[in-house]
Tab-separated table of C-alpha atoms in Angstrom:
chain	number	residue	atom	x	y	z
A	1	MET	CA	-18.295	-28.693	1.511
A	2	SER	CA	-15.103	-27.310	0.037
A	3	LYS	CA	-12.268	-26.732	2.420
A	4	LYS	CA	-9.629	-24.381	1.085
A	5	ASP	CA	-6.230	-25.803	1.914
A	6	SER	CA	-3.702	-23.153	2.719
A	7	LEU	CA	0.057	-23.292	2.612
A	8	GLN	CA	1.387	-24.654	5.907
A	9	VAL	CA	5.115	-24.377	5.189
A	10	ASP	CA	7.417	-21.745	6.674
A	11	ASN	CA	8.228	-19.423	3.776
A	12	GLN	CA	11.957	-19.432	4.550
A	13	ARG	CA	12.010	-23.233	4.193
A	14	LEU	CA	9.824	-22.880	1.107
A	15	ALA	CA	12.244	-20.401	-0.481
A	16	GLU	CA	15.131	-22.786	0.222
A	17	ALA	CA	13.255	-25.666	-1.432
A	18	TRP	CA	12.549	-23.441	-4.443
A	19	ALA	CA	16.200	-22.348	-4.603
A	20	ARG	CA	17.224	-26.010	-4.809
A	21	THR	CA	14.538	-27.045	-7.317
A	22	LEU	CA	14.129	-24.093	-9.690
A	23	PRO	CA	17.586	-24.412	-11.305
A	24	THR	CA	16.679	-27.976	-12.320
A	25	VAL	CA	13.827	-26.731	-14.544
A	26	LEU	CA	15.576	-23.649	-15.956
A	27	ASN	CA	18.116	-23.510	-18.765
A	28	ALA	CA	21.458	-24.568	-17.348
A	29	SER	CA	22.990	-21.162	-18.073
A	30	ASP	CA	20.261	-19.127	-16.325
A	31	ARG	CA	20.767	-18.093	-12.706
A	32	ALA	CA	17.932	-17.936	-10.192
A	33	GLU	CA	17.663	-16.422	-6.733
A	34	VAL	CA	14.691	-17.183	-4.527
A	35	LYS	CA	13.799	-15.246	-1.389
A	36	ALA	CA	10.963	-15.443	1.090
A	37	ASP	CA	8.743	-12.371	1.021
A	38	GLU	CA	9.045	-10.642	4.384
A	39	ALA	CA	5.540	-9.138	4.283
A	40	GLU	CA	3.484	-12.071	2.998
A	41	ALA	CA	3.996	-15.619	4.273
A	42	ASN	CA	2.514	-17.238	1.130
A	43	VAL	CA	4.772	-15.332	-1.292
A	44	ILE	CA	8.250	-15.964	-2.596
A	45	ARG	CA	10.261	-13.601	-4.787
A	46	ILE	CA	12.116	-15.017	-7.770
A	47	HIS	CA	14.927	-13.274	-9.623
A	48	ILE	CA	16.137	-14.903	-12.843
A	49	ALA	CA	19.171	-13.667	-14.764
A	50	THR	CA	19.568	-14.864	-18.333
A	51	ALA	CA	22.919	-15.979	-19.560
A	52	GLY	CA	24.572	-14.831	-22.729
A	53	ARG	CA	24.737	-11.458	-24.388
A	54	SER	CA	21.176	-10.364	-23.642
A	55	ASN	CA	21.869	-9.733	-19.914
A	56	TYR	CA	18.175	-9.631	-19.043
A	57	SER	CA	16.973	-10.112	-15.513
A	58	PHE	CA	13.412	-10.868	-14.479
A	59	ASP	CA	11.706	-10.426	-11.123
A	60	PHE	CA	8.600	-12.451	-10.337
A	61	LYS	CA	6.221	-12.560	-7.411
A	62	CYS	CA	5.012	-16.109	-6.838
A	63	THR	CA	1.944	-16.306	-4.595
A	64	TYR	CA	0.601	-19.565	-3.227
A	65	VAL	CA	-3.184	-19.418	-3.715
A	66	ASP	CA	-3.374	-22.671	-1.746
A	67	SER	CA	-0.929	-25.474	-1.002
A	68	ARG	CA	-0.744	-26.511	-4.676
A	69	GLU	CA	-1.618	-23.583	-6.918
A	70	VAL	CA	0.666	-20.629	-7.554
A	71	GLN	CA	-0.080	-17.322	-9.189
A	72	VAL	CA	2.934	-15.837	-10.952
A	73	GLU	CA	3.230	-12.119	-11.566
A	74	LEU	CA	5.987	-10.363	-13.493
A	75	ILE	CA	7.297	-7.454	-11.426
A	76	ASP	CA	10.194	-6.121	-13.479
A	77	VAL	CA	12.461	-6.770	-16.455
A	78	GLU	CA	15.869	-5.148	-16.703
A	79	ARG	CA	18.784	-5.282	-19.086
A	80	GLU	CA	22.146	-4.507	-17.547
A	81	GLY	CA	20.402	-2.757	-14.647
A	82	THR	CA	18.062	-0.598	-16.764
A	83	ALA	CA	14.302	-1.163	-17.028
A	84	VAL	CA	13.173	-2.325	-20.484
A	85	ASP	CA	9.853	-2.437	-22.338
A	86	GLU	CA	8.181	-5.662	-21.249
A	87	ARG	CA	5.805	-5.710	-24.228
A	88	THR	CA	8.287	-6.728	-26.923
A	89	ASP	CA	7.912	-10.184	-28.470
A	90	VAL	CA	11.348	-11.275	-27.251
A	91	ILE	CA	10.599	-10.303	-23.650
A	92	GLN	CA	7.071	-11.792	-23.740
A	93	THR	CA	8.444	-15.087	-25.050
A	94	LEU	CA	11.034	-15.203	-22.260
A	95	VAL	CA	8.429	-14.251	-19.631
A	96	ASP	CA	6.031	-16.966	-20.833
A	97	ASP	CA	8.876	-19.468	-20.750
A	98	TYR	CA	9.915	-18.521	-17.204
A	99	VAL	CA	6.310	-18.540	-15.947
A	100	ARG	CA	5.950	-22.071	-17.339
A	101	HIS	CA	9.197	-23.110	-15.589
A	102	ILE	CA	7.991	-21.562	-12.306
A	103	HIS	CA	4.722	-23.533	-12.511
A	104	GLU	CA	6.747	-26.662	-13.302
A	105	CYS	CA	8.869	-26.072	-10.202
A	106	ALA	CA	5.733	-25.586	-8.076
A	107	GLN	CA	4.434	-28.937	-9.335
A	108	GLN	CA	7.692	-30.629	-8.379
A	109	LEU	CA	7.330	-29.179	-4.878
A	110	HIS	CA	3.751	-30.438	-4.313
A	111	ALA	CA	4.943	-33.168	-1.952
A	112	PHE	CA	6.714	-30.489	0.092
A	113	THR	CA	3.908	-27.898	0.097
A	114	HIS	CA	0.900	-30.216	0.277
A	115	SER	CA	1.528	-32.072	3.496
């Protein structure tokens, strides 16, 4: 008997909790914006802008599979507003790093999402 537990938190409140928590797990110089997805209640959109000369920005779709587990998908990478090749080692390293930080943030929010 396995009961799938679904996310029971309003996604606007969820996005606000993420907006407060995500900066605590990112590099201090990175900027993050978190928005509730208007089409899917279990999805938040994350935009991360790197600091420094690289001027990269990353867009992620973060889907709650259940109240604890998130699936993170890279949507787009840009540099100064222009799409860049996501397959380079530099970009892949940054993406892996940000995905790890996003999972870390989700773990910190377990008490909030798993109620």
